[in-house]
Amino acid sequence: MSHTSNESEDGSRMIQKDQAESPSTDEGNSVVSFLGGGVLKKGPWTSAEDAILVDYVKKHGEGNWNAVQKHSGLSRCGKSCRLRWANHLRPNLKKGAFTPEEEQLIIELHAKMGNKWAKMAAHLPGRTDNEIKNYWNTRIKRCQRAGLPLYPPNICFQSLNENQTQNDIEFSVGDKRNNEHLQPSCFDIPDVIFDNLNTNQGLSYMSPFPDILVSSMLNQGLGSQDFVFTPPTSHRLKQLRGSENLFPSVHCNATCGLPAFEQFSSSEKIHRPLGVGFPYDPDPGRKNLAPPADLVSGSHAHPNG
DNA sequence: AAACTTTTCAACCGCTCAGCC
DNA sequence: AGGCTGAGCGGTTGAAAAGTT
């Protein structure tokens, strides 16, 4: 891929997401690949290409993406056209940062569905699977760094409850891929060690394998076992942005409802996933990153904590 | 101010699925 | 039934922006 000097007259690439219309460029500086004798362009779209695609869809409608190249002269593969349309050009796309409500919904949906971005996007009008996926990946990193749980406890329990009723339905209705998460036979217990948790203490769980559904884990009865938070990565923690809230709209639930992290903090059992550098330095130097000590679920995981 | 690090996000890739022949 | 094709999905990459030292 070549996102070389992507700046254009419209300065598109420099625009923040919440302002950006598209990152299209007017310069054709993209990689060109030769496929079957044809020339297919890669890389950032130019506004001219956008216009061609929009025009094409207006005339012919969505779908049949491979025909775009033939009929419009656009030197892009069908896949690329579909993606561009879906993620940037189609009408009613919401631009800008996710609202707290949307973030909350994403967390809930992920707890139920796992990495089913397209399905999650269906619940968020105007949002794309790509956006949601990017958001979630960012969230994972942040949570890991901050040692915070990926899911607030209320989500865990909500997911558990809903799944208990949904399992019956879904197994019979059968989205095969979805059910994989729920099938005991397909479920590999991740390399997570649970540490001193009582189900009645509530859950604040962060799997090092974000694909694993909280609900699945709970359904497996792991909730009654010990667990441990994945400790923050060993490298230096960076600041989270001040406005960031890892549990949008659920502070109350996430904090008030949290089973008082200090309950865990005295945990004797400390597990250290392989490859993580210890002793872990929580980075005393970090400033506004640090959530209150009693909120940092991961804090119990570091040896000195 | 410069160098370095981290984050963001658009776009690509490989894979799977569904429909058609 | 098997092969082909198009569409869609999820994972990953990498350039640029933003932040930090």
GROMACS .gro file of C-alpha atoms (C1' of nucleotides) in nm:
model
  347
    1MET     CA    1   0.000   0.000   0.000
    2SER     CA    2   0.118   0.342  -0.060
    3HIS     CA    3  -0.025   0.629   0.125
    4THR     CA    4   0.247   0.853   0.006
    5SER     CA    5   0.213   1.221   0.021
    6ASN     CA    6  -0.151   1.210   0.047
    7GLU     CA    7  -0.205   1.575   0.073
    8SER     CA    8  -0.419   1.732  -0.181
    9GLU     CA    9  -0.569   2.068  -0.248
   10ASP     CA   10  -0.848   1.979  -0.016
   11GLY     CA   11  -0.601   1.869   0.248
   12SER     CA   12  -0.826   1.580   0.299
   13ARG     CA   13  -0.601   1.339   0.480
   14MET     CA   14  -0.532   1.601   0.737
   15ILE     CA   15  -0.891   1.648   0.826
   16GLN     CA   16  -0.999   1.498   1.148
   17LYS     CA   17  -1.243   1.220   1.120
   18ASP     CA   18  -1.521   1.425   1.265
   19GLN     CA   19  -1.479   1.678   0.994
   20ALA     CA   20  -1.369   1.469   0.707
   21GLU     CA   21  -1.585   1.409   0.412
   22SER     CA   22  -1.339   1.171   0.264
   23PRO     CA   23  -0.971   1.128   0.243
   24SER     CA   24  -0.980   1.147  -0.126
   25THR     CA   25  -0.696   1.307  -0.304
   26ASP     CA   26  -0.670   1.476  -0.632
   27GLU     CA   27  -0.334   1.336  -0.706
   28GLY     CA   28  -0.303   1.002  -0.862
   29ASN     CA   29  -0.016   0.886  -0.653
   30SER     CA   30  -0.153   0.548  -0.572
   31VAL     CA   31  -0.001   0.215  -0.638
   32VAL     CA   32  -0.098   0.070  -0.965
   33SER     CA   33  -0.125  -0.300  -1.003
   34PHE     CA   34  -0.146  -0.497  -1.317
   35LEU     CA   35  -0.410  -0.755  -1.308
   36GLY     CA   36  -0.488  -0.967  -1.603
   37GLY     CA   37  -0.352  -0.706  -1.834
   38GLY     CA   38  -0.568  -0.436  -1.680
   39VAL     CA   39  -0.441  -0.157  -1.466
   40LEU     CA   40  -0.592  -0.133  -1.125
   41LYS     CA   41  -0.520   0.151  -0.896
   42LYS     CA   42  -0.469   0.112  -0.526
   43GLY     CA   43  -0.437   0.350  -0.241
   44PRO     CA   44  -0.631   0.660  -0.152
   45TRP     CA   45  -0.918   0.759  -0.369
   46THR     CA   46  -0.917   1.085  -0.552
   47SER     CA   47  -1.219   1.309  -0.552
   48ALA     CA   48  -1.247   1.249  -0.924
   49GLU     CA   49  -1.272   0.878  -0.864
   50ASP     CA   50  -1.528   0.939  -0.594
   51ALA     CA   51  -1.734   1.139  -0.836
   52ILE     CA   52  -1.720   0.866  -1.093
   53LEU     CA   53  -1.826   0.607  -0.843
   54VAL     CA   54  -2.108   0.816  -0.706
   55ASP     CA   55  -2.227   0.882  -1.055
   56TYR     CA   56  -2.213   0.516  -1.139
   57VAL     CA   57  -2.414   0.416  -0.835
   58LYS     CA   58  -2.670   0.682  -0.907
   59LYS     CA   59  -2.721   0.538  -1.249
   60HIS     CA   60  -2.689   0.169  -1.184
   61GLY     CA   61  -2.750   0.128  -0.818
   62GLU     CA   62  -2.542  -0.059  -0.567
   63GLY     CA   63  -2.407  -0.400  -0.639
   64ASN     CA   64  -2.238  -0.554  -0.935
   65TRP     CA   65  -1.922  -0.382  -0.827
   66ASN     CA   66  -1.699  -0.555  -1.071
   67ALA     CA   67  -1.893  -0.391  -1.349
   68VAL     CA   68  -1.794  -0.049  -1.227
   69GLN     CA   69  -1.455  -0.079  -1.382
   70LYS     CA   70  -1.596  -0.187  -1.715
   71HIS     CA   71  -1.876   0.065  -1.736
   72SER     CA   72  -1.730   0.370  -1.575
   73GLY     CA   73  -1.367   0.338  -1.666
   74LEU     CA   74  -1.270   0.358  -1.304
   75SER     CA   75  -0.943   0.177  -1.251
   76ARG     CA   76  -1.046   0.020  -0.927
   77CYS     CA   77  -1.136  -0.333  -0.846
   78GLY     CA   78  -1.489  -0.411  -0.745
   79LYS     CA   79  -1.393  -0.472  -0.390
   80SER     CA   80  -1.234  -0.137  -0.361
   81CYS     CA   81  -1.540   0.031  -0.509
   82ARG     CA   82  -1.773  -0.146  -0.274
   83LEU     CA   83  -1.562  -0.050   0.024
   84ARG     CA   84  -1.531   0.310  -0.083
   85TRP     CA   85  -1.901   0.337  -0.136
   86ALA     CA   86  -1.994   0.164   0.184
   87ASN     CA   87  -1.751   0.347   0.405
   88HIS     CA   88  -1.744   0.694   0.260
   89LEU     CA   89  -1.975   0.772  -0.025
   90ARG     CA   90  -2.310   0.624   0.048
   91PRO     CA   91  -2.570   0.865   0.173
   92ASN     CA   92  -2.677   0.889   0.535
   93LEU     CA   93  -2.335   0.811   0.662
   94LYS     CA   94  -2.277   0.960   0.999
   95LYS     CA   95  -1.951   1.139   1.030
   96GLY     CA   96  -1.773   1.230   1.343
   97ALA     CA   97  -1.691   1.067   1.667
   98PHE     CA   98  -1.917   0.812   1.822
   99THR     CA   99  -2.160   0.952   2.071
  100PRO     CA  100  -2.155   0.811   2.423
  101GLU     CA  101  -2.478   0.632   2.342
  102GLU     CA  102  -2.324   0.474   2.038
  103GLU     CA  103  -2.018   0.373   2.232
  104GLN     CA  104  -2.232   0.218   2.497
  105LEU     CA  105  -2.423   0.030   2.233
  106ILE     CA  106  -2.106  -0.095   2.072
  107ILE     CA  107  -1.983  -0.232   2.400
  108GLU     CA  108  -2.312  -0.404   2.461
  109LEU     CA  109  -2.324  -0.545   2.113
  110HIS     CA  110  -1.970  -0.667   2.127
  111ALA     CA  111  -2.038  -0.842   2.451
  112LYS     CA  112  -2.318  -1.024   2.279
  113MET     CA  113  -2.184  -1.075   1.931
  114GLY     CA  114  -1.811  -1.062   1.945
  115ASN     CA  115  -1.630  -0.932   1.641
  116LYS     CA  116  -1.931  -0.927   1.416
  117TRP     CA  117  -1.870  -0.579   1.292
  118ALA     CA  118  -2.120  -0.584   1.013
  119LYS     CA  119  -2.393  -0.704   1.242
  120MET     CA  120  -2.304  -0.445   1.495
  121ALA     CA  121  -2.310  -0.180   1.225
  122ALA     CA  122  -2.665  -0.281   1.147
  123HIS     CA  123  -2.759  -0.160   1.492
  124LEU     CA  124  -2.585   0.171   1.443
  125PRO     CA  125  -2.744   0.356   1.156
  126GLY     CA  126  -2.501   0.560   0.956
  127ARG     CA  127  -2.201   0.383   1.098
  128THR     CA  128  -1.982   0.141   0.911
  129ASP     CA  129  -1.840  -0.187   1.020
  130ASN     CA  130  -1.496  -0.046   0.955
  131GLU     CA  131  -1.554   0.243   1.190
  132ILE     CA  132  -1.680   0.017   1.460
  133LYS     CA  133  -1.394  -0.221   1.414
  134ASN     CA  134  -1.144   0.062   1.436
  135TYR     CA  135  -1.313   0.198   1.741
  136TRP     CA  136  -1.307  -0.136   1.911
  137ASN     CA  137  -0.945  -0.204   1.830
  138THR     CA  138  -0.855   0.132   1.972
  139ARG     CA  139  -1.059   0.058   2.276
  140ILE     CA  140  -0.881  -0.269   2.334
  141LYS     CA  141  -0.550  -0.095   2.327
  142ARG     CA  142  -0.663   0.173   2.563
  143CYS     CA  143  -0.809  -0.070   2.806
  144GLN     CA  144  -0.499  -0.280   2.799
  145ARG     CA  145  -0.280   0.015   2.860
  146ALA     CA  146  -0.492   0.151   3.137
  147GLY     CA  147  -0.546  -0.190   3.286
  148LEU     CA  148  -0.916  -0.138   3.265
  149PRO     CA  149  -1.167  -0.405   3.189
  150LEU     CA  150  -1.295  -0.419   2.840
  151TYR     CA  151  -1.650  -0.462   2.948
  152PRO     CA  152  -1.815  -0.289   3.235
  153PRO     CA  153  -1.965  -0.531   3.483
  154ASN     CA  154  -2.321  -0.444   3.401
  155ILE     CA  155  -2.256  -0.546   3.045
  156CYS     CA  156  -2.121  -0.878   3.158
  157PHE     CA  157  -2.430  -0.961   3.353
  158GLN     CA  158  -2.664  -0.822   3.098
  159SER     CA  159  -2.495  -1.030   2.836
  160LEU     CA  160  -2.517  -1.336   3.048
  161ASN     CA  161  -2.883  -1.292   3.115
  162GLU     CA  162  -2.971  -1.221   2.759
  163ASN     CA  163  -2.769  -1.505   2.629
  164GLN     CA  164  -2.932  -1.753   2.853
  165THR     CA  165  -3.254  -1.683   2.677
  166GLN     CA  166  -3.102  -1.624   2.339
  167ASN     CA  167  -2.901  -1.937   2.324
  168ASP     CA  168  -3.208  -2.149   2.278
  169ILE     CA  169  -3.332  -1.930   2.002
  170GLU     CA  170  -3.005  -1.891   1.825
  171PHE     CA  171  -2.917  -2.251   1.831
  172SER     CA  172  -3.234  -2.334   1.657
  173VAL     CA  173  -3.248  -2.040   1.423
  174GLY     CA  174  -2.887  -2.085   1.350
  175ASP     CA  175  -2.644  -1.829   1.244
  176LYS     CA  176  -2.372  -2.080   1.226
  177ARG     CA  177  -2.088  -1.838   1.267
  178ASN     CA  178  -2.249  -1.664   1.556
  179ASN     CA  179  -2.321  -1.976   1.736
  180GLU     CA  180  -1.966  -2.084   1.724
  181HIS     CA  181  -1.908  -1.854   2.010
  182LEU     CA  182  -2.172  -2.020   2.206
  183GLN     CA  183  -2.111  -2.379   2.131
  184PRO     CA  184  -1.942  -2.536   2.421
  185SER     CA  185  -1.768  -2.775   2.193
  186CYS     CA  186  -1.615  -2.497   1.995
  187PHE     CA  187  -1.519  -2.290   2.287
  188ASP     CA  188  -1.162  -2.292   2.384
  189ILE     CA  189  -1.105  -2.148   2.720
  190PRO     CA  190  -0.852  -1.881   2.661
  191ASP     CA  191  -0.533  -1.855   2.846
  192VAL     CA  192  -0.695  -1.645   3.103
  193ILE     CA  193  -0.654  -1.717   3.459
  194PHE     CA  194  -0.927  -1.608   3.681
  195ASP     CA  195  -0.833  -1.472   4.005
  196ASN     CA  196  -1.035  -1.462   4.320
  197LEU     CA  197  -1.366  -1.380   4.181
  198ASN     CA  198  -1.696  -1.469   4.318
  199THR     CA  199  -1.987  -1.444   4.091
  200ASN     CA  200  -2.171  -1.249   4.347
  201GLN     CA  201  -1.895  -0.998   4.350
  202GLY     CA  202  -1.966  -0.902   4.000
  203LEU     CA  203  -1.743  -0.919   3.705
  204SER     CA  204  -1.501  -0.696   3.545
  205TYR     CA  205  -1.335  -0.894   3.285
  206MET     CA  206  -1.092  -0.827   3.014
  207SER     CA  207  -0.985  -1.111   2.804
  208PRO     CA  208  -0.657  -1.102   2.628
  209PHE     CA  209  -0.857  -1.259   2.351
  210PRO     CA  210  -1.116  -1.003   2.272
  211ASP     CA  211  -1.287  -1.232   2.032
  212ILE     CA  212  -1.416  -1.433   2.317
  213LEU     CA  213  -1.756  -1.326   2.418
  214VAL     CA  214  -1.809  -1.232   2.772
  215SER     CA  215  -2.134  -1.413   2.757
  216SER     CA  216  -1.967  -1.723   2.635
  217MET     CA  217  -1.724  -1.719   2.916
  218LEU     CA  218  -1.993  -1.665   3.165
  219ASN     CA  219  -2.199  -1.936   3.015
  220GLN     CA  220  -1.909  -2.165   3.055
  221GLY     CA  221  -1.928  -2.109   3.420
  222LEU     CA  222  -1.601  -1.936   3.437
  223GLY     CA  223  -1.758  -1.666   3.636
  224SER     CA  224  -1.723  -1.870   3.941
  225GLN     CA  225  -1.358  -1.925   3.890
  226ASP     CA  226  -1.061  -1.719   3.956
  227PHE     CA  227  -0.970  -1.459   3.710
  228VAL     CA  228  -0.714  -1.199   3.657
  229PHE     CA  229  -0.700  -0.893   3.447
  230THR     CA  230  -0.456  -0.878   3.174
  231PRO     CA  231  -0.193  -0.652   3.306
  232PRO     CA  232  -0.114  -0.343   3.115
  233THR     CA  233   0.152  -0.385   2.860
  234SER     CA  234   0.496  -0.347   2.987
  235HIS     CA  235   0.586  -0.056   2.777
  236ARG     CA  236   0.539   0.289   2.896
  237LEU     CA  237   0.186   0.391   2.943
  238LYS     CA  238   0.074   0.687   2.753
  239GLN     CA  239  -0.183   0.936   2.837
  240LEU     CA  240  -0.536   0.874   2.758
  241ARG     CA  241  -0.713   1.171   2.629
  242GLY     CA  242  -0.886   1.362   2.895
  243SER     CA  243  -1.224   1.327   2.745
  244GLU     CA  244  -1.199   0.960   2.701
  245ASN     CA  245  -1.437   0.748   2.885
  246LEU     CA  246  -1.394   0.382   2.851
  247PHE     CA  247  -1.740   0.316   2.977
  248PRO     CA  248  -1.953   0.573   2.808
  249SER     CA  249  -2.287   0.634   2.964
  250VAL     CA  250  -2.226   0.377   3.222
  251HIS     CA  251  -2.005   0.550   3.466
  252CYS     CA  252  -2.252   0.493   3.731
  253ASN     CA  253  -2.291   0.131   3.657
  254ALA     CA  254  -1.932   0.082   3.581
  255THR     CA  255  -1.804   0.253   3.883
  256CYS     CA  256  -2.079   0.237   4.135
  257GLY     CA  257  -2.167  -0.104   4.015
  258LEU     CA  258  -1.817  -0.223   4.015
  259PRO     CA  259  -1.746  -0.469   4.279
  260ALA     CA  260  -1.506  -0.232   4.438
  261PHE     CA  261  -1.185  -0.307   4.269
  262GLU     CA  262  -1.008  -0.301   4.596
  263GLN     CA  263  -1.183  -0.623   4.667
  264PHE     CA  264  -0.954  -0.773   4.415
  265SER     CA  265  -0.656  -0.566   4.478
  266SER     CA  266  -0.545  -0.772   4.767
  267SER     CA  267  -0.549  -1.074   4.551
  268GLU     CA  268  -0.263  -1.297   4.638
  269LYS     CA  269  -0.260  -1.475   4.312
  270ILE     CA  270  -0.088  -1.284   4.042
  271HIS     CA  271  -0.059  -1.429   3.703
  272ARG     CA  272   0.180  -1.302   3.448
  273PRO     CA  273   0.109  -1.385   3.094
  274LEU     CA  274   0.417  -1.495   2.916
  275GLY     CA  275   0.608  -1.234   2.738
  276VAL     CA  276   0.491  -0.950   2.949
  277GLY     CA  277   0.772  -0.766   3.105
  278PHE     CA  278   0.774  -0.757   3.478
  279PRO     CA  279   0.811  -0.607   3.717
  280TYR     CA  280   0.547  -0.395   3.569
  281ASP     CA  281   0.593  -0.030   3.603
  282PRO     CA  282   0.256   0.135   3.612
  283ASP     CA  283   0.435   0.446   3.509
  284PRO     CA  284   0.411   0.667   3.807
  285GLY     CA  285   0.499   0.946   3.577
  286ARG     CA  286   0.180   0.930   3.386
  287LYS     CA  287  -0.043   1.218   3.459
  288ASN     CA  288  -0.401   1.237   3.363
  289LEU     CA  289  -0.395   0.892   3.224
  290ALA     CA  290  -0.418   0.726   3.553
  291PRO     CA  291  -0.766   0.650   3.660
  292PRO     CA  292  -0.823   0.653   4.030
  293ALA     CA  293  -0.621   0.377   4.181
  294ASP     CA  294  -0.926   0.195   4.300
  295LEU     CA  295  -1.063   0.203   3.953
  296VAL     CA  296  -0.770   0.054   3.782
  297SER     CA  297  -0.869  -0.302   3.765
  298GLY     CA  298  -0.532  -0.398   3.638
  299SER     CA  299  -0.356  -0.236   3.921
  300HIS     CA  300  -0.400  -0.539   4.134
  301ALA     CA  301  -0.214  -0.733   3.882
  302HIS     CA  302   0.109  -0.566   3.922
  303PRO     CA  303   0.333  -0.717   4.179
  304ASN     CA  304   0.373  -0.413   4.388
  305GLY     CA  305   0.016  -0.322   4.374
  306DA     C1'  306   1.215   2.295   1.786
  307DA     C1'  307   1.326   1.847   1.684
  308DA     C1'  308   1.302   1.371   1.747
  309DC     C1'  309   1.049   1.009   1.876
  310DT     C1'  310   0.625   0.745   1.994
  311DT     C1'  311   0.150   0.649   1.975
  312DT     C1'  312  -0.298   0.682   1.773
  313DT     C1'  313  -0.615   0.705   1.409
  314DC     C1'  314  -0.838   0.536   1.023
  315DA     C1'  315  -0.862   0.439   0.516
  316DA     C1'  316  -0.769   0.078   0.241
  317DC     C1'  317  -0.603  -0.375   0.120
  318DC     C1'  318  -0.592  -0.885   0.161
  319DG     C1'  319  -0.752  -1.339   0.224
  320DC     C1'  320  -1.119  -1.604   0.331
  321DT     C1'  321  -1.604  -1.763   0.334
  322DC     C1'  322  -2.061  -1.775   0.174
  323DA     C1'  323  -2.439  -1.765  -0.152
  324DG     C1'  324  -2.617  -1.787  -0.598
  325DC     C1'  325  -2.588  -1.943  -1.053
  326DC     C1'  326  -2.476  -2.258  -1.422
  327DA     C1'  327  -2.238  -3.239  -0.713
  328DG     C1'  328  -1.887  -2.936  -0.838
  329DG     C1'  329  -1.691  -2.520  -1.026
  330DC     C1'  330  -1.717  -2.032  -1.094
  331DT     C1'  331  -1.815  -1.567  -0.969
  332DG     C1'  332  -1.959  -1.183  -0.698
  333DA     C1'  333  -2.034  -0.996  -0.255
  334DG     C1'  334  -1.936  -0.940   0.208
  335DC     C1'  335  -1.673  -0.994   0.633
  336DG     C1'  336  -1.294  -0.964   0.954
  337DG     C1'  337  -0.799  -0.905   1.015
  338DT     C1'  338  -0.416  -0.639   0.913
  339DT     C1'  339  -0.127  -0.274   0.735
  340DG     C1'  340   0.085   0.163   0.701
  341DA     C1'  341   0.082   0.680   0.626
  342DA     C1'  342  -0.028   1.082   0.852
  343DA     C1'  343  -0.172   1.320   1.257
  344DA     C1'  344  -0.132   1.397   1.727
  345DG     C1'  345   0.101   1.370   2.138
  346DT     C1'  346   0.518   1.334   2.433
  347DT     C1'  347   0.990   1.392   2.571
   0.00000   0.00000   0.00000
